[in-house]
Amino acid sequence: MAKEHQRKENNPHLLGTKEKGAGHKNPRHALFTFITTFLLLAGLAVLIVWLIYRPHKPRFTVVGAAVYDLNTTSPPFISTSMQFTIFTRNPNRRVSIMYDKLTAYVSYRNQAITPPLLLPSLYQEKRSTVVMSPVLVGAGVPVSVEVSDGLVMDEAYGVVALRVVLLGRLRWKAGGIKTGRYGVYVKCDIVVGLKKGFVGPVPLLGSPQCKVDI
């Protein structure tokens, strides 16, 4: 035994092997710590993603309209000046909404009768409602003969169907975390009571919610 012990002490290679074997526990402990930390961070990331990427869509509703100009001229053109009161509701309890580069225009019989109007950037808090009242104007917008004749007939009848469209990009915000930008398309189909030559607030025949696509 004494000779064997002396042989190990005098042989540095055998001592190195023993010391290396004693240190094998450290890499295993580090690996266990890494896996545990990774799983905790992954769970936290999943929770954050669930909160951010699964919010409810905003809701838009047209609640008022006023017409100051809606006439046809040759060859045919349509001149338009209208104002709409639009409610936008953020139904989320934990997520706010940031709108970037939001534009609005009006179409009639699937043809735009106003150029896009750039609206101010909008930040909407959680569970809040914001009112927008854009004035949409189009001076001498060229349209098809079918559209021009259709407007003349609808105004004579006293009922005009219009579509208010909002386009832009939005981001959701939860705490200090913001998502990337998502395209938003809002389509509001409304019917107003309007006779040719009338100027001012017009009745909305129903108040449907707008369709929102993200």
mmCIF file of C-alpha atoms in Angstrom:
data_model
loop_
_atom_site.group_PDB
_atom_site.id
_atom_site.type_symbol
_atom_site.label_atom_id
_atom_site.label_comp_id
_atom_site.label_asym_id
_atom_site.label_seq_id
_atom_site.Cartn_x
_atom_site.Cartn_y
_atom_site.Cartn_z
ATOM 1 C CA MET A 1 0.000 0.000 0.000
ATOM 2 C CA ALA A 2 2.800 2.387 0.907
ATOM 3 C CA LYS A 3 4.555 1.657 -2.375
ATOM 4 C CA GLU A 4 1.350 2.212 -4.318
ATOM 5 C CA HIS A 5 0.686 5.545 -2.541
ATOM 6 C CA GLN A 6 4.267 6.620 -3.152
ATOM 7 C CA ARG A 7 3.969 5.651 -6.831
ATOM 8 C CA LYS A 8 0.865 7.846 -7.249
ATOM 9 C CA GLU A 9 2.484 10.784 -5.491
ATOM 10 C CA ASN A 10 5.538 10.512 -7.717
ATOM 11 C CA ASN A 11 3.434 10.208 -10.911
ATOM 12 C CA PRO A 12 1.910 13.616 -11.825
ATOM 13 C CA HIS A 13 -0.237 12.062 -14.572
ATOM 14 C CA LEU A 14 -2.142 9.937 -12.073
ATOM 15 C CA LEU A 15 -2.679 12.930 -9.786
ATOM 16 C CA GLY A 16 -3.999 15.013 -12.684
ATOM 17 C CA THR A 17 -6.475 12.302 -13.570
ATOM 18 C CA LYS A 18 -7.852 12.232 -10.035
ATOM 19 C CA GLU A 19 -8.186 16.010 -9.852
ATOM 20 C CA LYS A 20 -9.979 16.162 -13.173
ATOM 21 C CA GLY A 21 -12.415 13.483 -12.070
ATOM 22 C CA ALA A 22 -13.232 15.479 -8.941
ATOM 23 C CA GLY A 23 -14.173 18.475 -11.025
ATOM 24 C CA HIS A 24 -16.795 16.767 -13.187
ATOM 25 C CA LYS A 25 -19.618 17.977 -10.906
ATOM 26 C CA ASN A 26 -19.209 21.666 -11.847
ATOM 27 C CA PRO A 27 -20.163 21.341 -15.552
ATOM 28 C CA ARG A 28 -23.204 19.272 -14.597
ATOM 29 C CA HIS A 29 -24.321 21.899 -12.107
ATOM 30 C CA ALA A 30 -23.818 24.660 -14.679
ATOM 31 C CA LEU A 31 -25.850 22.706 -17.237
ATOM 32 C CA PHE A 32 -28.684 22.196 -14.751
ATOM 33 C CA THR A 33 -28.680 25.904 -13.919
ATOM 34 C CA PHE A 34 -28.714 26.816 -17.601
ATOM 35 C CA ILE A 35 -31.651 24.510 -18.366
ATOM 36 C CA THR A 36 -33.645 25.800 -15.393
ATOM 37 C CA THR A 37 -33.009 29.427 -16.330
ATOM 38 C CA PHE A 38 -33.880 28.730 -19.955
ATOM 39 C CA LEU A 39 -37.193 27.127 -19.016
ATOM 40 C CA LEU A 40 -38.098 30.042 -16.734
ATOM 41 C CA LEU A 41 -37.269 32.610 -19.436
ATOM 42 C CA ALA A 42 -39.149 30.578 -22.050
ATOM 43 C CA GLY A 43 -42.219 30.491 -19.810
ATOM 44 C CA LEU A 44 -41.981 34.230 -19.254
ATOM 45 C CA ALA A 45 -41.609 34.831 -22.998
ATOM 46 C CA VAL A 46 -44.683 32.706 -23.703
ATOM 47 C CA LEU A 47 -46.681 34.742 -21.181
ATOM 48 C CA ILE A 48 -45.551 38.035 -22.698
ATOM 49 C CA VAL A 49 -46.294 36.832 -26.220
ATOM 50 C CA TRP A 50 -49.761 35.710 -25.121
ATOM 51 C CA LEU A 51 -50.486 39.108 -23.606
ATOM 52 C CA ILE A 52 -49.142 41.088 -26.552
ATOM 53 C CA TYR A 53 -50.047 39.057 -29.604
ATOM 54 C CA ARG A 54 -53.553 38.001 -28.614
ATOM 55 C CA PRO A 55 -55.302 41.313 -27.881
ATOM 56 C CA HIS A 56 -58.820 42.075 -29.030
ATOM 57 C CA LYS A 57 -59.255 44.170 -32.159
ATOM 58 C CA PRO A 58 -60.237 47.827 -31.760
ATOM 59 C CA ARG A 59 -63.851 48.675 -32.529
ATOM 60 C CA PHE A 60 -64.989 51.518 -34.780
ATOM 61 C CA THR A 61 -68.501 52.956 -35.085
ATOM 62 C CA VAL A 62 -69.795 55.886 -37.159
ATOM 63 C CA VAL A 63 -72.239 57.812 -34.972
ATOM 64 C CA GLY A 64 -72.737 61.021 -36.964
ATOM 65 C CA ALA A 65 -72.413 62.531 -40.438
ATOM 66 C CA ALA A 66 -72.721 65.964 -42.028
ATOM 67 C CA VAL A 67 -72.739 66.722 -45.751
ATOM 68 C CA TYR A 68 -71.639 70.156 -46.979
ATOM 69 C CA ASP A 69 -71.177 69.267 -50.636
ATOM 70 C CA LEU A 70 -72.009 66.184 -52.698
ATOM 71 C CA ASN A 71 -72.657 67.066 -56.322
ATOM 72 C CA THR A 72 -71.937 65.822 -59.817
ATOM 73 C CA THR A 73 -70.592 67.903 -62.693
ATOM 74 C CA SER A 74 -69.431 67.135 -66.209
ATOM 75 C CA PRO A 75 -67.511 65.264 -67.701
ATOM 76 C CA PRO A 76 -68.402 63.456 -64.959
ATOM 77 C CA PHE A 77 -66.853 64.637 -61.695
ATOM 78 C CA ILE A 78 -68.006 64.455 -58.089
ATOM 79 C CA SER A 79 -67.301 67.223 -55.588
ATOM 80 C CA THR A 80 -67.469 66.193 -51.952
ATOM 81 C CA SER A 81 -67.187 67.759 -48.509
ATOM 82 C CA MET A 82 -68.336 65.616 -45.599
ATOM 83 C CA GLN A 83 -67.601 65.218 -41.912
ATOM 84 C CA PHE A 84 -68.005 62.003 -39.938
ATOM 85 C CA THR A 85 -68.002 61.408 -36.207
ATOM 86 C CA ILE A 86 -66.299 58.079 -35.503
ATOM 87 C CA PHE A 87 -65.902 56.346 -32.154
ATOM 88 C CA THR A 88 -62.935 54.003 -31.757
ATOM 89 C CA ARG A 89 -62.915 51.721 -28.725
ATOM 90 C CA ASN A 90 -59.977 49.807 -27.242
ATOM 91 C CA PRO A 91 -61.581 46.866 -25.396
ATOM 92 C CA ASN A 92 -58.317 45.496 -23.956
ATOM 93 C CA ARG A 93 -57.652 45.594 -20.222
ATOM 94 C CA ARG A 94 -53.861 45.206 -20.381
ATOM 95 C CA VAL A 95 -52.887 46.387 -23.865
ATOM 96 C CA SER A 96 -52.911 49.916 -25.276
ATOM 97 C CA ILE A 97 -52.937 50.708 -29.013
ATOM 98 C CA MET A 98 -50.724 53.055 -31.026
ATOM 99 C CA TYR A 99 -51.914 54.074 -34.500
ATOM 100 C CA ASP A 100 -49.335 55.194 -37.061
ATOM 101 C CA LYS A 101 -50.022 56.832 -40.433
ATOM 102 C CA LEU A 102 -53.799 56.506 -40.287
ATOM 103 C CA THR A 103 -55.613 57.796 -43.396
ATOM 104 C CA ALA A 104 -59.307 58.091 -44.247
ATOM 105 C CA TYR A 105 -61.345 58.434 -47.422
ATOM 106 C CA VAL A 106 -64.923 58.005 -48.660
ATOM 107 C CA SER A 107 -66.054 55.703 -51.433
ATOM 108 C CA TYR A 108 -69.378 55.486 -53.221
ATOM 109 C CA ARG A 109 -70.366 52.422 -55.242
ATOM 110 C CA ASN A 110 -66.855 51.005 -54.781
ATOM 111 C CA GLN A 111 -65.159 54.113 -56.174
ATOM 112 C CA ALA A 112 -63.203 56.603 -54.047
ATOM 113 C CA ILE A 113 -64.759 60.080 -54.142
ATOM 114 C CA THR A 114 -62.238 61.777 -51.816
ATOM 115 C CA PRO A 115 -58.445 61.538 -51.764
ATOM 116 C CA PRO A 116 -56.909 59.910 -48.659
ATOM 117 C CA LEU A 117 -56.650 62.304 -45.714
ATOM 118 C CA LEU A 118 -53.748 61.778 -43.305
ATOM 119 C CA LEU A 119 -55.014 61.755 -39.711
ATOM 120 C CA PRO A 120 -52.929 62.619 -36.627
ATOM 121 C CA SER A 121 -51.147 59.772 -34.853
ATOM 122 C CA LEU A 122 -53.307 58.301 -32.116
ATOM 123 C CA TYR A 123 -52.445 56.629 -28.814
ATOM 124 C CA GLN A 124 -55.309 54.800 -27.178
ATOM 125 C CA GLU A 125 -55.165 53.787 -23.542
ATOM 126 C CA LYS A 126 -56.566 50.522 -22.216
ATOM 127 C CA ARG A 127 -60.364 50.320 -22.076
ATOM 128 C CA SER A 128 -60.760 53.797 -23.581
ATOM 129 C CA THR A 129 -62.866 55.429 -26.317
ATOM 130 C CA VAL A 130 -61.574 58.136 -28.652
ATOM 131 C CA VAL A 131 -63.688 60.349 -30.920
ATOM 132 C CA MET A 132 -62.483 61.312 -34.396
ATOM 133 C CA SER A 133 -64.225 63.873 -36.636
ATOM 134 C CA PRO A 134 -62.362 64.002 -39.970
ATOM 135 C CA VAL A 135 -63.552 66.355 -42.711
ATOM 136 C CA LEU A 136 -63.133 64.548 -46.042
ATOM 137 C CA VAL A 137 -63.041 66.744 -49.133
ATOM 138 C CA GLY A 138 -62.776 65.912 -52.806
ATOM 139 C CA ALA A 139 -62.861 68.654 -55.441
ATOM 140 C CA GLY A 140 -63.735 67.459 -58.934
ATOM 141 C CA VAL A 141 -62.846 63.784 -58.482
ATOM 142 C CA PRO A 142 -63.260 61.922 -61.818
ATOM 143 C CA VAL A 143 -65.741 59.031 -61.638
ATOM 144 C CA SER A 144 -67.482 56.686 -64.038
ATOM 145 C CA VAL A 145 -70.798 57.587 -65.665
ATOM 146 C CA GLU A 146 -72.462 54.798 -63.691
ATOM 147 C CA VAL A 147 -71.315 56.315 -60.401
ATOM 148 C CA SER A 148 -72.352 59.830 -61.424
ATOM 149 C CA ASP A 149 -75.810 58.718 -62.578
ATOM 150 C CA GLY A 150 -76.225 56.547 -59.477
ATOM 151 C CA LEU A 151 -75.609 59.515 -57.167
ATOM 152 C CA VAL A 152 -78.200 61.609 -59.016
ATOM 153 C CA MET A 153 -80.794 58.851 -58.614
ATOM 154 C CA ASP A 154 -79.948 58.184 -54.953
ATOM 155 C CA GLU A 155 -80.179 61.874 -54.028
ATOM 156 C CA ALA A 156 -83.515 62.117 -55.815
ATOM 157 C CA TYR A 157 -84.733 59.122 -53.799
ATOM 158 C CA GLY A 158 -83.303 60.545 -50.584
ATOM 159 C CA VAL A 159 -81.077 57.643 -49.517
ATOM 160 C CA VAL A 160 -77.330 57.445 -50.216
ATOM 161 C CA ALA A 161 -75.062 54.526 -49.243
ATOM 162 C CA LEU A 162 -71.469 55.499 -48.472
ATOM 163 C CA ARG A 163 -68.368 53.725 -47.232
ATOM 164 C CA VAL A 164 -65.879 55.381 -44.884
ATOM 165 C CA VAL A 165 -62.491 53.659 -45.012
ATOM 166 C CA LEU A 166 -59.584 54.024 -42.600
ATOM 167 C CA LEU A 167 -56.174 52.567 -43.461
ATOM 168 C CA GLY A 168 -52.980 52.563 -41.490
ATOM 169 C CA ARG A 169 -50.663 50.685 -39.188
ATOM 170 C CA LEU A 170 -50.938 49.990 -35.486
ATOM 171 C CA ARG A 171 -48.838 48.617 -32.656
ATOM 172 C CA TRP A 172 -49.932 47.048 -29.399
ATOM 173 C CA LYS A 173 -48.184 48.069 -26.182
ATOM 174 C CA ALA A 174 -48.105 46.095 -22.923
ATOM 175 C CA GLY A 175 -46.036 47.802 -20.239
ATOM 176 C CA GLY A 176 -42.696 48.722 -21.781
ATOM 177 C CA ILE A 177 -43.000 46.183 -24.597
ATOM 178 C CA LYS A 178 -44.245 47.160 -28.066
ATOM 179 C CA THR A 179 -45.073 44.875 -30.954
ATOM 180 C CA GLY A 180 -44.103 45.438 -34.560
ATOM 181 C CA ARG A 181 -46.436 47.370 -36.830
ATOM 182 C CA TYR A 182 -49.531 45.648 -38.221
ATOM 183 C CA GLY A 183 -51.685 46.863 -41.087
ATOM 184 C CA VAL A 184 -55.235 47.866 -40.131
ATOM 185 C CA TYR A 185 -58.167 48.193 -42.546
ATOM 186 C CA VAL A 186 -61.455 49.631 -41.263
ATOM 187 C CA LYS A 187 -64.554 49.561 -43.465
ATOM 188 C CA CYS A 188 -67.674 51.448 -42.341
ATOM 189 C CA ASP A 189 -70.727 50.979 -44.569
ATOM 190 C CA ILE A 190 -73.365 53.565 -43.727
ATOM 191 C CA VAL A 191 -76.615 54.793 -45.243
ATOM 192 C CA VAL A 192 -77.605 58.456 -44.872
ATOM 193 C CA GLY A 193 -80.835 60.270 -45.571
ATOM 194 C CA LEU A 194 -79.890 62.932 -48.101
ATOM 195 C CA LYS A 195 -81.781 64.963 -50.683
ATOM 196 C CA LYS A 196 -80.012 66.932 -53.395
ATOM 197 C CA GLY A 197 -79.141 70.440 -52.254
ATOM 198 C CA PHE A 198 -79.352 69.698 -48.508
ATOM 199 C CA VAL A 199 -76.441 70.961 -46.408
ATOM 200 C CA GLY A 200 -75.690 70.034 -42.809
ATOM 201 C CA PRO A 201 -76.051 67.051 -40.457
ATOM 202 C CA VAL A 202 -77.815 64.117 -42.066
ATOM 203 C CA PRO A 203 -79.571 61.202 -40.355
ATOM 204 C CA LEU A 204 -77.850 57.844 -40.203
ATOM 205 C CA LEU A 205 -80.224 55.067 -41.177
ATOM 206 C CA GLY A 206 -78.881 52.621 -38.595
ATOM 207 C CA SER A 207 -75.528 52.737 -36.810
ATOM 208 C CA PRO A 208 -73.643 49.582 -37.758
ATOM 209 C CA GLN A 209 -70.255 48.751 -36.346
ATOM 210 C CA CYS A 210 -67.398 48.919 -38.786
ATOM 211 C CA LYS A 211 -65.538 45.838 -39.961
ATOM 212 C CA VAL A 212 -61.924 45.794 -38.762
ATOM 213 C CA ASP A 213 -59.200 43.642 -40.352
ATOM 214 C CA ILE A 214 -55.685 43.412 -38.871
#
